[in-house]
């Protein structure tokens, strides 16, 4: 039995990943960490953890990764860490940058030092598409596209990537940095566009958007992301001396107005869109070149936005 430590296991991606591992990979024991912060309704996170606690191969540690001493209460051996804990959200990071640098950068530094002390040196990290510079709507390629974050959130993720590189060079960590692109689906964070717009349309309220609606996002369904993480786990456990960066996206960007139109048609309600001035901290478009992930881990997204939205709405309406 291999022990996988999942930080942020109560959150959207962490709980989906943990549940999928517990359901489908019987040779893994899952150790989960989360501080159940109130970035959004804590009730969602408690429900997620309670679902995970139904499995015998799961153990939960309610702790804050900013408290390095508490991390040492985890006595189990750790074969691999999937580090997802952190403060998400581009727009909110403008309001309170330090909470992002603390939770993401100091938090990641604590996790790395803790793992190093335990001689557990394999880590998969959730980075973000928001560290890229967007040039003429071209796809973002890991080793070609310039990095130029526009927000404290993006900076915090870029600094984390640098820190991981440093732990690879100095201490021989095996590292996989996954740059995730706009993840959505059942159980998603309520602060994300698809969730927010759905609620507004259902309640006959206007949808405020930044800019003219021509911006686009590479929306990626949660099961495809979980699958990409599964494949990364397999990859990192079977390889030695690796430090790789991979885009996990759908590679099929959709314009904001198109997304709103799709939601409105599926919900069968008209929508009134109000345009606000565009926001300088957000990228105009995101677009993942996934050829490297395809080559290295055989990553292939299977769910397009149309069917992904159906699955999300089915969950949401329940
Ligand atoms: N959802 C996306 O579209 C997306 C895109 C790119 C990257 N990411 C990254 O993936 C990771 C997971 O994102 P998510 O959407 O599931 O967010 P989430 O907020 O649902 O999950 C993050 C979890 O981390 C926990 N956490 C935060 N700070 C912590 C701390 N100091 N100690 C312990 N736990 C802490 C939170 O309580 C939360 O449960 C994040 O690092 C995020 O930046 C997400």
XYZ file of C-alpha atoms and ligand atoms in Angstrom:
362
model
C 0.000 0.000 0.000
C 1.377 3.426 -0.950
C 0.525 6.509 1.099
C -0.422 9.627 -0.834
C -0.661 12.919 1.035
C -3.220 15.276 -0.515
C -3.110 18.840 0.777
C -6.319 20.826 0.277
C -8.303 17.566 0.341
C -11.516 19.320 1.424
C -11.560 21.636 -1.583
C -13.000 21.250 -5.066
C -10.115 19.506 -6.836
C -8.638 17.877 -3.704
C -11.868 16.162 -2.660
C -12.613 15.007 -6.225
C -9.106 13.591 -6.528
C -9.182 11.909 -3.103
C -12.590 10.356 -3.738
C -11.499 9.030 -7.122
C -8.350 7.507 -5.672
C -10.326 5.899 -2.835
C -12.879 4.510 -5.304
C -10.534 3.358 -8.045
C -6.983 2.830 -6.766
C -7.174 0.269 -3.984
C -3.383 0.194 -3.494
C -3.371 3.785 -2.136
C -4.000 5.014 1.389
C -4.966 8.701 1.368
C -3.728 11.100 4.039
C -5.615 14.377 3.673
C -4.751 17.809 5.047
C -7.014 20.869 5.076
C -7.579 23.799 7.409
C -11.210 24.167 6.192
C -10.683 27.894 5.680
C -13.625 30.206 5.029
C -12.600 31.418 1.562
C -16.038 30.048 0.650
C -18.751 28.310 2.685
C -17.043 25.908 5.089
C -20.108 23.669 4.991
C -19.121 22.480 1.483
C -15.673 21.477 2.725
C -17.005 19.648 5.785
C -19.408 17.710 3.542
C -16.515 16.807 1.235
C -14.388 15.524 4.116
C -17.297 13.594 5.601
C -17.751 11.807 2.268
C -14.058 10.872 2.272
C -14.206 9.670 5.882
C -16.556 6.885 4.784
C -13.524 5.125 3.326
C -11.247 3.095 5.624
C -8.217 4.033 3.532
C -8.572 7.742 4.399
C -7.219 9.717 7.330
C -7.923 13.413 7.807
C -5.645 15.972 9.435
C -7.397 19.283 10.062
C -4.414 21.583 10.108
C -2.983 24.729 8.608
C 0.093 24.222 6.462
C 1.325 27.606 7.677
C 1.929 25.940 11.031
C 4.966 23.804 10.241
C 5.089 22.271 13.747
C 1.592 20.826 13.312
C 2.704 19.176 10.058
C 5.080 17.008 12.084
C 2.076 15.418 13.811
C 1.752 13.354 10.603
C 3.776 10.304 11.507
C 2.893 8.022 8.590
C 5.408 7.478 5.808
C 4.551 9.470 2.708
C 5.297 8.006 -0.708
C 4.022 10.967 -2.649
C 2.443 14.365 -2.041
C -0.166 16.016 -4.264
C -0.034 19.617 -3.065
C -3.278 21.453 -3.803
C -3.767 23.504 -0.621
C -3.581 27.192 -1.246
C -5.576 30.329 -1.747
C -7.181 30.359 -5.202
C -8.741 33.173 -7.238
C -7.201 35.856 -9.444
C -9.552 38.756 -8.668
C -9.611 38.303 -4.901
C -5.823 38.275 -4.812
C -5.804 41.971 -5.709
C -7.719 42.762 -2.504
C -5.455 40.838 -0.162
C -2.150 39.896 -1.831
C -0.361 38.887 1.350
C -2.807 36.131 2.184
C -1.883 34.661 -1.225
C 1.854 34.927 -0.701
C 1.455 33.412 2.765
C -0.855 30.503 1.968
C 0.700 29.670 -1.368
C 4.378 30.481 -1.050
C 5.072 30.028 2.678
C 2.601 27.121 2.724
C 4.441 25.396 -0.131
C 7.806 26.080 1.496
C 6.537 24.447 4.718
C 5.262 21.399 2.832
C 8.581 21.030 1.022
C 10.634 21.345 4.205
C 8.390 18.887 6.008
C 8.647 16.349 3.156
C 12.393 16.835 2.985
C 12.743 16.152 6.705
C 10.767 12.935 6.189
C 12.927 12.028 3.179
C 9.765 11.860 1.102
C 10.811 13.583 -2.075
C 8.087 13.209 -4.675
C 5.621 16.049 -5.187
C 2.930 17.030 -7.691
C 1.937 20.680 -7.485
C -1.150 22.554 -8.707
C 0.096 25.577 -10.601
C -2.024 27.732 -12.864
C -2.541 29.036 -16.393
C -2.546 32.526 -14.863
C 1.251 32.645 -14.779
C 1.486 32.885 -18.596
C 1.712 35.973 -20.767
C -1.062 35.975 -23.361
C 0.123 36.789 -26.894
C -2.346 37.026 -29.808
C -4.542 34.203 -28.469
C -1.783 31.684 -29.204
C -1.740 28.420 -27.190
C 0.435 28.482 -24.083
C 3.403 26.115 -24.391
C 5.310 25.153 -21.244
C 8.834 25.943 -22.358
C 8.086 28.551 -25.037
C 5.441 30.957 -23.786
C 6.754 33.773 -21.623
C 5.691 33.836 -17.985
C 4.248 37.171 -16.912
C 1.614 36.927 -14.178
C -0.818 39.838 -13.898
C -2.047 39.156 -10.354
C -0.629 38.342 -6.909
C -2.243 34.902 -7.304
C -0.317 34.301 -10.540
C 2.910 35.562 -8.966
C 2.446 33.302 -5.950
C 2.103 30.259 -8.240
C 5.130 31.249 -10.309
C 7.250 31.683 -7.157
C 6.062 28.253 -5.946
C 7.224 26.713 -9.207
C 10.653 28.330 -8.684
C 10.784 26.955 -5.162
C 9.961 23.455 -6.395
C 12.750 23.706 -9.003
C 15.083 24.667 -6.205
C 14.111 21.619 -4.129
C 14.675 19.450 -7.182
C 18.184 20.918 -7.701
C 19.231 21.037 -4.051
C 17.581 18.005 -2.498
C 16.779 15.720 -5.439
C 12.987 16.043 -5.253
C 11.028 14.528 -8.127
C 8.634 17.260 -9.185
C 5.639 17.545 -11.508
C 4.172 21.042 -11.800
C 0.702 20.933 -13.342
C -0.551 24.187 -14.832
C -4.319 23.787 -14.518
C -6.729 25.642 -16.812
C -10.142 26.869 -15.482
C -11.379 23.703 -13.821
C -15.174 23.262 -13.550
C -17.746 20.584 -12.802
C -19.778 19.123 -9.945
C -18.696 20.377 -6.519
C -16.854 23.339 -8.036
C -15.884 26.468 -6.127
C -18.837 28.868 -5.826
C -16.616 31.863 -6.661
C -15.856 30.562 -10.170
C -17.575 32.062 -13.239
C -19.641 29.044 -14.315
C -21.099 28.604 -10.815
C -21.749 32.331 -10.316
C -23.366 32.849 -13.742
C -25.573 29.784 -13.281
C -26.950 31.139 -10.005
C -27.559 34.587 -11.475
C -29.376 33.213 -14.531
C -31.481 30.844 -12.417
C -32.486 33.794 -10.207
C -33.307 36.080 -13.172
C -30.510 38.464 -12.236
C -28.200 40.364 -14.595
C -24.736 38.976 -15.224
C -21.915 41.491 -14.814
C -18.866 40.788 -16.924
C -15.546 42.564 -17.239
C -14.863 43.783 -20.785
C -16.816 43.127 -23.986
C -17.233 39.375 -23.479
C -14.718 38.436 -26.167
C -12.198 37.142 -23.616
C -11.898 33.372 -23.573
C -11.028 30.542 -21.210
C -9.876 26.990 -21.723
C -12.526 25.422 -19.457
C -11.452 21.946 -18.337
C -13.780 19.373 -16.814
C -12.876 18.085 -13.335
C -12.762 14.395 -14.381
C -10.191 15.213 -17.054
C -8.079 17.028 -14.446
C -8.384 14.131 -11.983
C -7.390 11.780 -14.771
C -4.370 13.980 -15.573
C -3.355 13.886 -11.899
C -3.776 10.068 -11.822
C -1.442 9.808 -14.798
C 1.023 12.214 -13.180
C 1.003 10.039 -10.038
C 1.839 7.005 -12.122
C 4.540 8.956 -13.930
C 6.247 10.364 -10.823
C 6.178 7.012 -8.990
C 7.869 5.272 -11.904
C 10.458 7.898 -12.818
C 13.617 9.134 -11.133
C 15.259 12.558 -11.206
C 12.420 14.419 -12.905
C 11.291 18.019 -12.751
C 8.559 18.539 -15.339
C 5.980 21.219 -16.043
C 2.778 20.159 -17.788
C -0.310 22.005 -18.975
C -3.573 20.272 -18.080
C -6.266 21.973 -20.128
C -8.970 21.219 -22.641
C -7.082 22.960 -25.454
C -10.305 24.431 -26.766
C -10.959 27.982 -25.515
C -14.501 29.380 -25.404
C -15.448 33.070 -25.394
C -17.166 34.444 -22.323
C -20.315 35.510 -24.217
C -20.534 32.060 -25.770
C -20.316 30.446 -22.320
C -23.122 32.686 -21.035
C -25.233 31.917 -24.104
C -24.715 28.160 -23.569
C -25.751 28.417 -19.910
C -28.776 30.538 -20.744
C -29.948 28.051 -23.378
C -29.449 25.050 -21.125
C -31.229 26.735 -18.192
C -33.884 27.999 -20.629
C -33.852 31.534 -19.300
C -32.921 34.782 -21.017
C -29.950 36.625 -19.609
C -29.173 40.325 -19.322
C -25.416 40.954 -19.595
C -23.909 44.146 -18.165
C -20.437 45.071 -19.403
C -18.033 46.553 -16.872
C -14.598 47.990 -17.719
C -12.107 45.204 -18.357
C -9.942 44.048 -15.522
C -6.192 44.451 -15.883
C -5.298 41.515 -13.643
C -7.110 38.966 -15.825
C -5.715 37.402 -18.986
C -7.599 38.118 -22.235
C -7.487 34.458 -23.110
C -6.120 31.140 -21.915
C -5.377 28.262 -24.255
C -3.426 25.132 -23.277
C -1.015 23.454 -25.634
C -1.278 19.927 -24.219
C 1.132 18.167 -26.566
C 3.761 17.755 -23.829
C 1.253 16.253 -21.367
C 0.023 13.973 -24.136
C 3.551 12.813 -24.880
C 4.754 12.382 -21.286
C 1.680 11.074 -19.476
C -0.764 10.307 -22.305
C -3.117 13.070 -21.142
C -6.221 13.410 -23.259
C -9.252 15.453 -22.165
C -12.491 13.639 -22.997
C -15.286 15.980 -21.975
C -16.155 19.032 -24.048
C -17.767 22.121 -22.560
C -21.217 21.202 -23.838
C -21.411 17.854 -22.040
C -19.395 19.144 -19.061
C -21.949 21.920 -18.492
C -24.763 19.348 -18.648
C -23.061 17.312 -15.926
C -22.439 20.433 -13.837
C -26.046 21.611 -14.167
C -27.394 18.178 -13.306
C -25.360 18.273 -10.082
C -26.230 21.921 -9.369
C -29.970 21.484 -9.805
C -29.957 18.536 -7.390
N -10.013 25.486 -9.775
C -9.238 25.928 -10.751
O -9.707 26.294 -11.837
C -7.737 26.004 -10.567
C -6.951 26.418 -11.653
C -5.559 26.477 -11.483
C -4.981 26.116 -10.280
N -5.781 25.735 -9.234
C -5.139 25.398 -7.961
O -5.564 24.110 -7.551
C -5.619 24.054 -6.125
C -6.997 23.588 -5.681
O -7.959 24.513 -6.190
P -9.513 24.387 -5.877
O -10.241 25.043 -6.978
O -9.824 23.012 -5.481
O -9.625 25.351 -4.606
P -10.327 25.095 -3.170
O -10.305 26.409 -2.481
O -11.639 24.434 -3.353
O -9.306 24.085 -2.473
C -8.159 24.514 -1.781
C -8.202 23.904 -0.393
O -6.996 24.274 0.293
C -7.321 24.553 1.630
N -6.295 25.455 2.172
C -6.039 26.733 1.799
N -5.071 27.254 2.551
C -4.676 26.260 3.416
C -3.722 26.194 4.460
N -2.983 27.257 4.784
N -3.598 25.044 5.155
C -4.380 23.954 4.853
N -5.308 23.970 3.887
C -5.464 25.120 3.179
C -8.709 25.197 1.584
O -9.428 25.073 2.813
C -9.365 24.430 0.436
O -10.154 23.352 0.924
C -5.268 25.456 -5.624
O -3.912 25.479 -5.284
C -5.529 26.329 -6.835
O -4.742 27.485 -6.825
C -7.139 25.661 -9.348
